XYZ file of C-alpha atoms in Angstrom:
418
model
C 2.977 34.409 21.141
C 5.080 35.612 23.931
C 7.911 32.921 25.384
C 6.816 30.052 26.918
C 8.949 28.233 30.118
C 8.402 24.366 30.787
C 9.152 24.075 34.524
C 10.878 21.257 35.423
C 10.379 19.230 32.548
C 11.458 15.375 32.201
C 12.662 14.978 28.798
C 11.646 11.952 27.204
C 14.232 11.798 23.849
C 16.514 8.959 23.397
C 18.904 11.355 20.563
C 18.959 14.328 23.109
C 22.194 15.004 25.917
C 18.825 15.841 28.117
C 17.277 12.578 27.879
C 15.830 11.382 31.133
C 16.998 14.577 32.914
C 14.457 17.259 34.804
C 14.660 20.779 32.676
C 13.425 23.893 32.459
C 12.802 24.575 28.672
C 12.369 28.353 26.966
C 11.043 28.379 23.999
C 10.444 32.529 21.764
C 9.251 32.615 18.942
C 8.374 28.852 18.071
C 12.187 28.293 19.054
C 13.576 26.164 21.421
C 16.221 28.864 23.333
C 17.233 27.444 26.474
C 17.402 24.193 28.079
C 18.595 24.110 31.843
C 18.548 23.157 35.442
C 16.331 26.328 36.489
C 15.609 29.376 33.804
C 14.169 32.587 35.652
C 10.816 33.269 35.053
C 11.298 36.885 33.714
C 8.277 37.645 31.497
C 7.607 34.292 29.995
C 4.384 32.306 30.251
C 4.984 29.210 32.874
C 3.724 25.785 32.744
C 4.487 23.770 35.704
C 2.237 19.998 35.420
C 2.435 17.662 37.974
C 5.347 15.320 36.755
C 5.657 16.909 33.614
C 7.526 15.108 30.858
C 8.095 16.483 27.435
C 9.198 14.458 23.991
C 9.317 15.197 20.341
C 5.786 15.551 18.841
C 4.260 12.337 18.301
C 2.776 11.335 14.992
C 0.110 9.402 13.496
C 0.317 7.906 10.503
C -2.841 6.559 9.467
C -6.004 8.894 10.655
C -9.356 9.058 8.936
C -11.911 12.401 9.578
C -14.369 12.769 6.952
C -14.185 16.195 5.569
C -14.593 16.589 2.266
C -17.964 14.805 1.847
C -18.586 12.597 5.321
C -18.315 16.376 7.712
C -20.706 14.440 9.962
C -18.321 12.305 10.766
C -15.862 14.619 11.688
C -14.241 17.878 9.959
C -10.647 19.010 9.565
C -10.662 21.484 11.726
C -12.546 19.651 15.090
C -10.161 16.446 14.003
C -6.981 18.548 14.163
C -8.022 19.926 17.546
C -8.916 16.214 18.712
C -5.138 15.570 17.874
C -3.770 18.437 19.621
C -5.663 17.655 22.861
C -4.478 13.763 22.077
C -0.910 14.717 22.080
C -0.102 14.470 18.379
C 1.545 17.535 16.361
C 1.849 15.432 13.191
C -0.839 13.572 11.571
C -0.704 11.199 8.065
C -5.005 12.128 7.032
C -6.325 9.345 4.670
C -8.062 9.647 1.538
C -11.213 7.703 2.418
C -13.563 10.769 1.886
C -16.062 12.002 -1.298
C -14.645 12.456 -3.327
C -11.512 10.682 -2.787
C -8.263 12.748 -2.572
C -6.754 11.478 -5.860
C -5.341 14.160 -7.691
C -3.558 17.647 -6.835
C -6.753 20.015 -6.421
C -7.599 17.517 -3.680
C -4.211 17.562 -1.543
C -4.081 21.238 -2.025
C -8.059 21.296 -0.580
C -7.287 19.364 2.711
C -3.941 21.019 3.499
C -6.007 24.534 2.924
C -8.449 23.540 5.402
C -5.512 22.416 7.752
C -3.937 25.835 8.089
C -3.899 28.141 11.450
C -3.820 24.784 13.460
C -0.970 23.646 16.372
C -0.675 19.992 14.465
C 0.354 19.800 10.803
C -2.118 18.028 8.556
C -0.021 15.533 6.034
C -2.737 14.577 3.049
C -2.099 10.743 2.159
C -3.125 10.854 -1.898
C -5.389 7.688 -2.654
C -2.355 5.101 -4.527
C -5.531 4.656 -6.993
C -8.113 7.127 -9.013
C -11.157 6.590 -6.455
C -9.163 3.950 -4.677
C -10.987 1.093 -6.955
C -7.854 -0.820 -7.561
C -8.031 -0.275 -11.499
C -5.692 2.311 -12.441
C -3.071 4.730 -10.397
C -3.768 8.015 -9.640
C -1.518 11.105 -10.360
C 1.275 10.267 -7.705
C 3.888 12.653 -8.753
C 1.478 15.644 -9.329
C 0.723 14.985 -5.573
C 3.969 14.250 -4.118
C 4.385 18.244 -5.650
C 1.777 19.334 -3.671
C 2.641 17.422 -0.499
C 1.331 13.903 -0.374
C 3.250 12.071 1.823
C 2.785 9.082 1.020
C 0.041 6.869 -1.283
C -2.552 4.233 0.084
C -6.308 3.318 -0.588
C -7.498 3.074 3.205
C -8.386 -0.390 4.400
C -8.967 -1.524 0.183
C -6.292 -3.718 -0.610
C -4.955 -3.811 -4.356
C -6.106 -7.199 -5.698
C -3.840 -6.671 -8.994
C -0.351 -7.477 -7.827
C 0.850 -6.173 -11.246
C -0.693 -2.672 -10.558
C 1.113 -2.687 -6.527
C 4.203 -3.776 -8.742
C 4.254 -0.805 -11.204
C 3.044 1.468 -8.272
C 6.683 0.274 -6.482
C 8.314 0.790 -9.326
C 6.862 4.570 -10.670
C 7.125 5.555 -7.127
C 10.733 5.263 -7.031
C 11.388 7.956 -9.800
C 10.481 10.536 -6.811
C 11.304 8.713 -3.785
C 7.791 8.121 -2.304
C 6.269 5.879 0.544
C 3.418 2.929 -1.233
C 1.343 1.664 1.348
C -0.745 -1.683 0.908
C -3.474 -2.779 3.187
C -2.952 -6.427 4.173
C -6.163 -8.377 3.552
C -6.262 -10.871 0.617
C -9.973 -9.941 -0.020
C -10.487 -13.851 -1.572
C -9.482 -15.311 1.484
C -11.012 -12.568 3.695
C -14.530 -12.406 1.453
C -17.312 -11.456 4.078
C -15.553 -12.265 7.652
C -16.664 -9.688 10.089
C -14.242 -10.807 12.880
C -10.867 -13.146 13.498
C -11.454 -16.375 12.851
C -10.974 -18.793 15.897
C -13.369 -20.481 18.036
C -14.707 -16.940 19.484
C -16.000 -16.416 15.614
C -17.245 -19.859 15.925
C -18.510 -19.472 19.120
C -20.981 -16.874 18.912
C -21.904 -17.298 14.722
C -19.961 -14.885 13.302
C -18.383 -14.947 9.341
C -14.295 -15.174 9.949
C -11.120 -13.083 8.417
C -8.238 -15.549 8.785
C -4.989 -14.443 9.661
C -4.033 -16.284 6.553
C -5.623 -13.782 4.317
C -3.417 -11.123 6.067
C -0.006 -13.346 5.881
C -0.815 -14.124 2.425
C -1.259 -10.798 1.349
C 2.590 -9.365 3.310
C 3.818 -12.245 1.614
C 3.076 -11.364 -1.826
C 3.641 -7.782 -1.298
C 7.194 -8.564 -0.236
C 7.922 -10.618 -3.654
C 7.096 -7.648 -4.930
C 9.223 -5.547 -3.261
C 11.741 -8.010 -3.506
C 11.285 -7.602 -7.186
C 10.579 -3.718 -7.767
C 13.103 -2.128 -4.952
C 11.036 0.811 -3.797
C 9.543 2.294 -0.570
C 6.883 -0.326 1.150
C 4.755 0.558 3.900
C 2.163 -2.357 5.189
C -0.176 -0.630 7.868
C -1.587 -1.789 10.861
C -0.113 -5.487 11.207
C -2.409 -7.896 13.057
C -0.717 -11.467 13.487
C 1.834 -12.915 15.315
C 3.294 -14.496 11.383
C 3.192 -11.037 9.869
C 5.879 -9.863 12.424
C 7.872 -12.440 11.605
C 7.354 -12.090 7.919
C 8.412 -8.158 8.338
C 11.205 -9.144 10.833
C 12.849 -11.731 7.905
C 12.505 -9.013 5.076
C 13.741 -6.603 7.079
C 16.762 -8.636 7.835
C 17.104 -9.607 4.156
C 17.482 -5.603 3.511
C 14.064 -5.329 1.766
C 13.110 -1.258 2.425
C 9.223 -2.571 4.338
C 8.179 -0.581 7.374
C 4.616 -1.678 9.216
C 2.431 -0.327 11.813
C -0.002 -1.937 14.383
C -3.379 0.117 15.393
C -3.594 0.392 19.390
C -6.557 -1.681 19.143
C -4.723 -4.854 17.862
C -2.168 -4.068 20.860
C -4.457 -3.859 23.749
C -7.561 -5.763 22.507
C -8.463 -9.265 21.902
C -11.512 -11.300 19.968
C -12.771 -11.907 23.699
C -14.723 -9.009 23.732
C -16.714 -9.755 20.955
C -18.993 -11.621 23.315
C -21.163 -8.895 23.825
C -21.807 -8.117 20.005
C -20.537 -4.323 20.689
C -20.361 -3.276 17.143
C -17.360 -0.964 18.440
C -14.913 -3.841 18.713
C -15.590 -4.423 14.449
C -12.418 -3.439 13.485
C -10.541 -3.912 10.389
C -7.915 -5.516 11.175
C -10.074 -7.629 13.871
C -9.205 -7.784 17.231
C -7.290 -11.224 16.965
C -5.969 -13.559 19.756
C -3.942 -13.041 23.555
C -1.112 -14.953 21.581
C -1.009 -12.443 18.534
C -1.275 -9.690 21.004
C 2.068 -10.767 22.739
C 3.873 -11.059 19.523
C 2.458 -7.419 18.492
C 3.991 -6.308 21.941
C 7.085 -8.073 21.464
C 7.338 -6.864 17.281
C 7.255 -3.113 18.911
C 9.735 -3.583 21.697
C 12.331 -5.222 19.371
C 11.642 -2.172 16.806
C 10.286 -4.553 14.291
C 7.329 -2.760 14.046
C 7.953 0.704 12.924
C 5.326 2.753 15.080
C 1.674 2.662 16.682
C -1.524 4.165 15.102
C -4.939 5.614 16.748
C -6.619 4.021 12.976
C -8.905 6.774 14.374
C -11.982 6.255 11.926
C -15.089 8.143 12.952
C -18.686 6.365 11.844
C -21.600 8.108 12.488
C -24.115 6.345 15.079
C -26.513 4.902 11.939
C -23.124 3.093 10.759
C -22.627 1.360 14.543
C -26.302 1.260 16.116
C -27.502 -1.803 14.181
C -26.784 -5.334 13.529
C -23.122 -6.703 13.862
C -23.695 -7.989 10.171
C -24.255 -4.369 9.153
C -22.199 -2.208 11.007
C -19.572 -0.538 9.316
C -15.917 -1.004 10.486
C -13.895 1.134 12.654
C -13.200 2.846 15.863
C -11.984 6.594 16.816
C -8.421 6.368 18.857
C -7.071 9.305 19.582
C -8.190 10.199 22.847
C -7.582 6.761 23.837
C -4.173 6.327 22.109
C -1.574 7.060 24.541
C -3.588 5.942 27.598
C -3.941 2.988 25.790
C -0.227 2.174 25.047
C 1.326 3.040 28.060
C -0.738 0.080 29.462
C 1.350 -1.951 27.645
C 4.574 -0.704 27.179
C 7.082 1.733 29.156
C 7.358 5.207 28.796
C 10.456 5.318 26.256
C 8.572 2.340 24.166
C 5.600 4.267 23.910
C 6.858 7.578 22.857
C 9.057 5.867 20.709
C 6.188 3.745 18.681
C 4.316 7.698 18.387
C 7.270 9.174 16.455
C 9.034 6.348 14.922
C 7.676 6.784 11.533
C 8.261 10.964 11.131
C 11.607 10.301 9.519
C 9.668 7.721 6.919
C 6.936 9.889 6.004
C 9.686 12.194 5.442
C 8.743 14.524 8.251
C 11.412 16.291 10.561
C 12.214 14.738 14.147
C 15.567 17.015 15.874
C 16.503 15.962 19.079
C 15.172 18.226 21.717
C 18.171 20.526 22.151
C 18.497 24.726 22.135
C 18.272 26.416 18.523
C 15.298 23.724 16.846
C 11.953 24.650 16.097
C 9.431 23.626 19.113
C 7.804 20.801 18.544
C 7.057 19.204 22.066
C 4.494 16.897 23.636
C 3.751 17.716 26.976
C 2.447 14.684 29.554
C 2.505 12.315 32.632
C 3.269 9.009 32.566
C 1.909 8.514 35.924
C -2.067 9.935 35.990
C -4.122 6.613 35.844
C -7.887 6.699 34.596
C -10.178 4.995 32.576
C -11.721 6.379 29.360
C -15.146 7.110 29.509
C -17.673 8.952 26.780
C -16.729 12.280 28.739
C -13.569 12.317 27.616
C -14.692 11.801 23.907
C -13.732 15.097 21.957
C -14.349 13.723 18.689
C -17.803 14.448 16.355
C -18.605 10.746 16.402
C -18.266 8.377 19.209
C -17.428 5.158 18.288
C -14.723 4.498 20.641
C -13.587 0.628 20.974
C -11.371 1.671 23.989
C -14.495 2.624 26.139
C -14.177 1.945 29.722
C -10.838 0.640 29.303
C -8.406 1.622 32.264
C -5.768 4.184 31.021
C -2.423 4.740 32.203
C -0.756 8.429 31.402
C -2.726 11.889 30.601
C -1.658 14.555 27.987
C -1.155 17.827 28.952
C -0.777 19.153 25.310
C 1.540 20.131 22.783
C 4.032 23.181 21.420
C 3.853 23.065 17.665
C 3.712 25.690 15.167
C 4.279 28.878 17.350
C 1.284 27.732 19.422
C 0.304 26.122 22.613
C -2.701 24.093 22.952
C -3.118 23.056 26.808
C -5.904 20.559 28.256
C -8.418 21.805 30.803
């Protein structure tokens, strides 16, 4: 690709000099060149956007498609192209598929698949063989082939002894153990938060206890083992304060919330849309503020899409049966910048590169491109339309959003919206 020029640019990157500034940026050869007040055209390729602001790739760390096994859902390459128009250049894939990526031949299958592509595919290995709970998979044969980091999606270990010698193995080659926080005893069969909307309209509850109990015990653990923790996609006001005292008592945790959790409450379960089942359920306007407030004060590490395509025979039936889960990445950005500011919201999509142990340089001249391209200002509202995915299970439908993506610069290439 020839050079590219990004015409009067607002930089969006709290480590750059350029932060907040209006730039043009030239970028040969997948390299950022030149950074400046005005750059001549000469032969490059322009993009000029209306208000145009550009930050470090954004990343998301916990993103579900399908392929190998559930391709209806979605495939590897149509997801990776879903996150390029979404504004992401990094993205963590799960290990929910069939079979489930638990050894090497698996990692090396999905980042095969991944290849030619703008955003850079990062395989999450199951933490155990088939992600039943019983025994751990080969961790350091895929931390060699690139795992990033270890978690069974949305199961959560029941045997604190096996989370305990996962902690402690893991530590022999420095990588990330994730832990989904649901104590399935308390949990059992809940379908949604339980409050008086669960009451209310005679639906099965999830406490917030069984997520609070669950951080808790995984942070005796921690407490115990040392090691890398990472609890995804918090959901109560406690379990930011539970995070906020180990993180003050030195304890190596980092968390996430899903977008959902931040913009969403159990209210709009009242019209049984089996797109608002969610795991972690949409929980109450109080939790919602603390999940606000956890992000702002950096106590929550970064935001998620938990972009989980279902196909429509796992949503269009009975609340009871529907499976759980929502798709997020269109919505994601929209989403959060109706809630946050600009610099909040672009710092919740790359604050967890550097722990997933992928690179993050401050936008200056002589790093590799990796830019996302948008305007904070463009206000819409997210409609099926706008739904680029395979499936359409979106729990952000007809939500106002605040911000569009333009695209990104990653890899050599650049992927622009229509």
């Amino acid at each position: 690709m020839g050079a590219i020029l990004l015409k009067d640019a607002t930089i969006i990157d709290a480590t750059s000099k350029h932060h907040g500034k209006k730039r043009d940026i030239l970028v040969e050869n997948g390299k950022v060149v030149k950074i400046a007040a005005t750059i001549p055209t000469n032969d490059a390729k322009v993009v000029k956007k209306d208000n145009l602001h550009v930050s470090c790739g954004w990343f998301d760390s916990n993103v579900c498609f399908g392929e190998p096994g559930f391709e209806d859902r979605e495939t590897i390459s149509n997801g990776l192209k879903v996150a390029a128009a979404s504004g992401f250049t990094h993205i963590a894939l799960n290990a929910n598929t069939e079979p489930v990526v638990d050894n090497k031949s698996g990692i090396q299958y999905v980042k095969g698949k991944a290849q030619g592509h703008a955003v850079s595919l990062h395989p999450v290995g199951a933490l155990t063989q088939k992600s039943k709970g019983e025994h751990l998979a080969e961790l350091y044969d895929m931390t060699t082939e690139g795992a990033v980091s270890f978690y069974d999606y949305q199961h959560p270990i029941e045997n604190a002894n096996l989370l305990k010698i996962a902690l402690q193995y893991a530590q022999n080659f420095d990588a990330l153990v994730q832990s989904f926080p649901m104590n399935p005893s308390i949990a059992r069969t809940g379908l949604v938060h339980e409050e008086i909307n669960s009451t209310k309209l005679g639906l099965k509850g999830i406490p917030s206890l069984s997520e609070e109990l669950q951080i808790t015990r995984d942070l005796y653990l921690l407490e115990y083992t040392g090691g890398k923790l990472h609890i995804p996609t918090i959901s109560t006001k406690k379990s930011v304060a539970l995070i906020k005292e180990a993180k003050k008592k030195g304890l190596d945790v980092s968390c996430s919330v899903s977008i959902n959790n931040l913009c969403l409450t159990d209210d709009t379960l009242a019209s049984f849309d089996t797109n608002y089942k969610l795991l972690p359920p949409l929980r109450t306007k109080e939790d919602v503020t603390a999940l606000k407030k956890g992000l702002e004060q950096g106590v929550i590490d970064g935001v998620t899409s938990n972009h989980d395509p279902r196909i429509i025979e796992d949503k269009k039936t009975e609340f009871d049966h529907a499976a759980f889960g929502s798709i997020g990445l269109e919505s994601c950005f929209g989403a959060l910048l109706g809630v946050v500011d600009v610099e909040t919201a672009v710092q919740a999509l790359i604050g967890l590169k550097k722990r997933f142990g992928l690179p993050c340089n401050a936008i200056s001249e002589g790093v590799n491109a990796d830019l996302t391209l948008f305007s904070p200002s463009t206000t819409w509202k997210f409609e099926t339309k706008h739904i680029l995915s395979t499936s359409k299970n979106a729990a952000m439908l007809e939500q106002p959003m605040q911000g569009k993506v333009y695209g990104v610069f990653a890899n050599k290439k650049l992927v622009l919206n229509e």
